[in-house]
Coordinates of C-alpha atoms and ligand atoms in Angstrom, one line a residue:
M1 CA 0.0 0.0 0.0
P2 CA 1.4 3.4 -0.9
E3 CA 2.4 5.4 2.2
L4 CA 2.7 9.1 2.6
P5 CA 6.1 9.5 0.9
E6 CA 5.1 7.5 -2.1
V7 CA 1.8 9.5 -2.4
E8 CA 3.8 12.8 -2.2
T9 CA 6.2 11.6 -4.9
I10 CA 3.3 10.5 -7.1
A11 CA 1.4 13.8 -6.6
N12 CA 4.5 15.9 -7.3
G13 CA 5.3 13.8 -10.4
V14 CA 1.7 14.2 -11.8
H15 CA 1.7 17.9 -11.0
Q16 CA 4.9 18.5 -13.0
R17 CA 3.4 16.7 -15.9
V18 CA -0.1 18.0 -16.1
H19 CA -0.6 21.4 -14.3
G20 CA -1.9 24.0 -16.7
Q21 CA -3.5 21.4 -18.9
R22 CA -7.1 21.4 -19.9
I23 CA -9.2 18.2 -19.4
A24 CA -10.9 17.6 -22.7
G25 CA -12.8 14.5 -21.7
V26 CA -13.6 12.1 -18.9
W27 CA -14.4 8.4 -19.0
T28 CA -15.2 6.2 -16.0
S29 CA -15.7 2.5 -15.7
G30 CA -19.0 2.2 -13.9
K31 CA -17.6 0.0 -11.2
P32 CA -19.5 1.3 -8.2
Q33 CA -17.1 0.8 -5.3
T34 CA -14.4 3.0 -6.9
F35 CA -16.6 6.1 -7.0
K36 CA -17.5 8.0 -3.8
S37 CA -19.0 10.7 -5.9
R38 CA -21.5 9.9 -8.7
E39 CA -19.6 9.4 -12.0
T40 CA -21.7 12.0 -13.7
E41 CA -20.7 14.5 -11.1
I42 CA -17.0 13.7 -11.6
A43 CA -17.4 14.0 -15.4
E44 CA -19.2 17.3 -15.1
A45 CA -16.8 18.8 -12.6
L46 CA -13.7 17.8 -14.7
T47 CA -14.6 18.0 -18.3
G48 CA -13.4 21.3 -19.8
A49 CA -11.6 22.4 -16.6
T50 CA -8.0 23.3 -16.3
I51 CA -5.7 21.6 -13.8
D52 CA -4.3 24.2 -11.4
S53 CA -2.3 21.8 -9.2
V54 CA -1.9 18.3 -7.9
R55 CA -0.8 17.9 -4.3
R56 CA -0.8 15.4 -1.4
V57 CA -3.1 15.8 1.6
G58 CA -2.5 12.9 4.0
K59 CA -2.5 9.9 1.7
T60 CA -4.9 11.5 -0.7
I61 CA -3.9 13.0 -4.1
V62 CA -5.8 16.2 -4.6
M63 CA -6.1 17.7 -8.1
T64 CA -7.5 21.2 -8.1
V65 CA -9.2 22.3 -11.3
R66 CA -10.8 25.5 -12.4
R67 CA -13.2 26.4 -15.1
G68 CA -13.2 29.5 -17.2
T69 CA -10.3 31.6 -18.6
S70 CA -7.5 33.0 -16.6
K71 CA -9.2 36.4 -16.6
K72 CA -12.5 35.1 -15.4
A73 CA -11.7 31.9 -13.5
G74 CA -14.5 30.0 -11.9
N75 CA -14.5 28.6 -8.4
P76 CA -12.0 25.7 -8.0
V77 CA -13.1 22.1 -7.6
E78 CA -11.0 19.3 -6.1
F79 CA -10.7 15.8 -7.5
L80 CA -9.7 13.4 -4.7
V81 CA -7.8 10.3 -5.6
H82 CA -7.1 7.7 -2.8
L83 CA -5.0 4.9 -4.1
G84 CA -6.1 2.3 -1.6
M85 CA -4.0 -0.9 -1.8
T86 CA -3.3 -1.2 -5.5
G87 CA -4.3 2.1 -7.1
R88 CA -2.0 3.8 -9.6
L89 CA -2.3 7.2 -11.2
L90 CA -0.5 7.3 -14.5
V91 CA 0.2 10.0 -17.1
S92 CA 0.4 8.2 -20.4
P93 CA 0.6 9.0 -24.1
P94 CA -2.5 7.6 -25.9
E95 CA -0.6 5.1 -27.9
I96 CA 0.2 3.1 -24.7
P97 CA -2.5 0.5 -24.4
L98 CA -5.0 1.0 -21.6
P99 CA -4.0 -1.3 -18.7
P100 CA -6.6 -3.7 -17.4
H101 CA -8.5 -2.5 -14.4
T102 CA -8.5 1.1 -15.6
H103 CA -11.4 2.9 -13.8
A104 CA -11.0 6.5 -14.8
L105 CA -9.5 8.2 -17.8
L106 CA -9.0 12.0 -18.1
T107 CA -8.0 12.9 -21.7
L108 CA -5.9 16.1 -21.7
A109 CA -6.1 18.7 -24.5
D110 CA -2.6 17.7 -25.7
G111 CA -3.7 14.1 -26.1
R112 CA -2.1 12.5 -23.1
E113 CA -4.2 10.7 -20.6
I114 CA -4.4 10.6 -16.8
R115 CA -5.3 7.0 -16.0
F116 CA -6.5 5.6 -12.7
V117 CA -5.8 1.9 -12.6
D118 CA -6.8 -0.2 -9.6
P119 CA -7.0 -4.1 -9.8
R120 CA -8.3 -4.6 -6.2
R121 CA -10.6 -1.6 -6.2
F122 CA -9.9 -0.3 -2.7
G123 CA -9.0 3.0 -4.2
R124 CA -11.6 5.9 -4.1
L125 CA -12.3 8.8 -6.4
S126 CA -14.5 11.7 -5.4
I127 CA -15.2 15.4 -6.0
H128 CA -14.8 17.9 -3.2
A129 CA -16.2 21.4 -3.5
P130 CA -14.1 23.9 -1.5
T131 CA -16.2 26.4 0.5
H132 CA -15.8 30.0 -0.4
N133 CA -16.5 33.3 1.1
S134 CA -15.5 36.7 -0.3
Q135 CA -12.0 36.5 1.1
L136 CA -11.1 32.9 1.5
T137 CA -11.4 29.6 -0.2
T138 CA -11.2 26.6 2.1
F139 CA -9.6 23.7 0.4
Y140 CA -9.6 20.0 1.3
T141 CA -7.6 19.3 4.4
G142 CA -8.4 15.7 5.1
P143 CA -9.7 14.0 8.3
G144 CA -6.7 14.6 10.5
R145 CA -3.7 16.8 11.0
E146 CA -0.7 16.8 8.6
P147 CA 2.3 15.1 10.2
L148 CA 4.9 17.1 8.3
T149 CA 3.7 20.5 9.3
I150 CA 2.0 20.1 12.7
S151 CA 3.4 22.2 15.5
L152 CA 4.9 20.7 18.6
E153 CA 2.1 22.0 20.8
D154 CA -0.6 20.7 18.5
F155 CA 1.2 17.4 18.3
I156 CA 1.3 17.1 22.0
A157 CA -2.4 18.1 22.3
L158 CA -3.4 15.3 19.9
F159 CA -2.5 12.6 22.3
H160 CA -3.6 14.2 25.5
G161 CA -5.8 11.9 27.6
R162 CA -5.7 9.1 25.1
K163 CA -5.7 5.6 26.6
T164 CA -4.8 3.8 23.4
P165 CA -1.3 2.5 22.7
I166 CA 0.8 5.2 21.0
K167 CA 1.2 3.0 17.9
A168 CA -2.6 2.8 17.5
A169 CA -2.9 6.6 18.0
L170 CA -0.2 7.2 15.3
L171 CA -2.3 5.0 12.9
N172 CA -5.5 6.8 13.8
Q173 CA -6.2 8.8 10.6
S174 CA -8.5 11.2 12.4
L175 CA -5.6 12.4 14.5
L176 CA -2.7 12.4 12.1
H177 CA -3.4 11.5 8.5
G178 CA -1.1 9.7 6.2
V179 CA 1.0 7.8 8.8
G180 CA 1.0 4.1 8.0
N181 CA 2.4 1.0 9.7
I182 CA 6.1 1.2 8.4
Y183 CA 6.6 4.9 9.5
A184 CA 4.8 4.4 12.8
D185 CA 7.2 1.5 13.8
E186 CA 10.3 3.3 12.4
S187 CA 9.5 6.6 14.1
L188 CA 8.8 4.9 17.5
F189 CA 12.1 3.1 17.3
R190 CA 14.0 6.3 16.5
A191 CA 12.2 8.0 19.4
G192 CA 13.0 5.2 21.8
I193 CA 9.4 4.6 22.7
R194 CA 7.7 1.2 22.9
P195 CA 4.6 0.9 20.7
R196 CA 2.3 -0.3 23.5
R197 CA 2.9 2.7 25.8
Q198 CA -0.3 4.6 26.5
A199 CA -0.4 7.6 24.3
G200 CA -1.8 10.0 27.0
R201 CA 1.0 9.0 29.4
L202 CA 4.0 10.0 27.2
T203 CA 5.9 13.0 28.5
R204 CA 6.3 16.2 26.5
E205 CA 9.9 15.3 25.9
E206 CA 9.0 11.9 24.5
L207 CA 6.3 13.4 22.2
A208 CA 8.8 16.0 21.0
R209 CA 11.3 13.2 20.2
L210 CA 8.5 11.2 18.4
R211 CA 7.4 14.2 16.3
K212 CA 10.9 14.9 15.2
A213 CA 11.5 11.2 14.4
L214 CA 8.3 11.0 12.4
I215 CA 9.1 14.1 10.4
D216 CA 12.7 12.9 9.8
V217 CA 11.7 9.4 8.5
L218 CA 9.0 10.8 6.3
R219 CA 11.2 13.6 4.9
R220 CA 14.0 11.2 4.3
A221 CA 11.7 8.8 2.4
I222 CA 10.3 11.7 0.3
K223 CA 13.9 12.7 -0.5
L224 CA 14.8 9.2 -1.6
G225 CA 11.7 9.1 -3.8
G226 CA 12.2 12.5 -5.4
S227 CA 15.0 11.2 -7.6
S228 CA 12.9 8.4 -9.0
V229 CA 9.7 10.3 -9.8
S230 CA 9.7 9.2 -13.4
D231 CA 9.6 5.5 -12.4
Y232 CA 6.5 6.2 -10.4
V233 CA 4.2 7.8 -13.0
D234 CA 5.4 6.5 -16.3
A235 CA 3.4 4.3 -18.6
E236 CA 4.1 1.1 -16.6
G237 CA 3.3 2.7 -13.3
M238 CA 4.9 2.0 -10.0
R239 CA 7.9 -0.3 -10.1
G240 CA 8.2 -0.7 -6.4
Y241 CA 8.6 1.4 -3.3
F242 CA 11.7 3.3 -2.4
Q243 CA 12.4 2.8 1.2
I244 CA 14.3 4.3 4.1
E245 CA 16.5 1.7 5.7
H246 CA 14.2 -0.2 8.0
K247 CA 15.6 -0.5 11.5
V248 CA 12.7 -2.5 12.9
Y249 CA 9.8 -2.8 10.4
G250 CA 9.8 -6.3 8.8
R251 CA 12.9 -7.3 10.8
G252 CA 11.2 -9.5 13.5
G253 CA 13.9 -11.9 15.1
E254 CA 16.8 -10.1 13.4
P255 CA 19.4 -8.2 15.5
C256 CA 18.7 -4.6 16.3
T257 CA 21.1 -2.4 14.2
D258 CA 21.9 -0.3 17.3
C259 CA 22.3 -2.9 20.1
G260 CA 22.1 -6.5 18.6
T261 CA 19.0 -7.5 20.6
P262 CA 16.6 -9.5 18.5
I263 CA 13.7 -7.3 17.2
K264 CA 10.3 -8.3 18.7
K265 CA 7.2 -8.6 16.6
I266 CA 3.9 -8.2 18.3
T267 CA 0.4 -7.1 17.3
V268 CA -0.9 -3.7 18.2
A269 CA -4.3 -2.3 16.9
G270 CA -4.5 -5.4 14.7
R271 CA -1.2 -4.6 12.9
G272 CA 2.2 -6.3 13.0
T273 CA 4.4 -4.1 15.1
H274 CA 8.1 -4.3 15.5
F275 CA 10.3 -2.9 18.2
C276 CA 13.6 -3.3 20.2
S277 CA 13.0 -4.2 23.8
H278 CA 16.4 -2.7 24.7
C279 CA 16.4 0.5 22.7
Q280 CA 12.7 1.4 23.3
E281 CA 11.2 2.1 26.7
Ligands
LIG1 ZN1 18.2 -2.1 20.1

């Protein structure tokens, strides 16, 4: 499943390729579970609109489009793409055959196509209409807070009084959005905090370490991915994930890279969870 750094890389790659382009036509597959908005609504919102930007919010790719000319631009509309387990967002020339399991196709004015391909159909497509008043447009911000930009005070406040394990709280998308299993385990290791510790009982100092560790691992993974953008959005789609060096994730039973103690694997919040019983308290 694509995690936040992969989604950021994909969103940036798609942005570089398509911003400023007009969407000439929209086709959708009619497979109901893919579409959170009605397909007619998606087609109406996107057909004839110009792509302003493509960005990441949590693990969602947000394409902002606008109708009208640059002098008299209409209100923006956002097209939300959640990749789910197997979803891919590709920018392809039309001569590349359409992959199986293509569920949406946006034809650009220059002939290229933005294709949403998703064999297992856990991905979701929807339209979000930002709210407007005379001064301000409120764009999609997702269900939780953004881990890369949240302030220390806000980060600490998120976990106040929470009785769940910190690992579960990190995965709770209504608190922080975009943090998945790998980055939760890796950031807890780097912060020296055991995954089962009660979130509300962590000290300020521990939460400060955790926030820093989380931002560090996410930024590092984004940086690693930045050099391979073309591999992620080319005609064949994703070729695999770039990864930070895993210190604990997926290393159950192997020696800790810092102290040699075998890494433990347990289950927290229903997810495989890895930690070092010596380095994490
Ligand atoms: Zn260790």
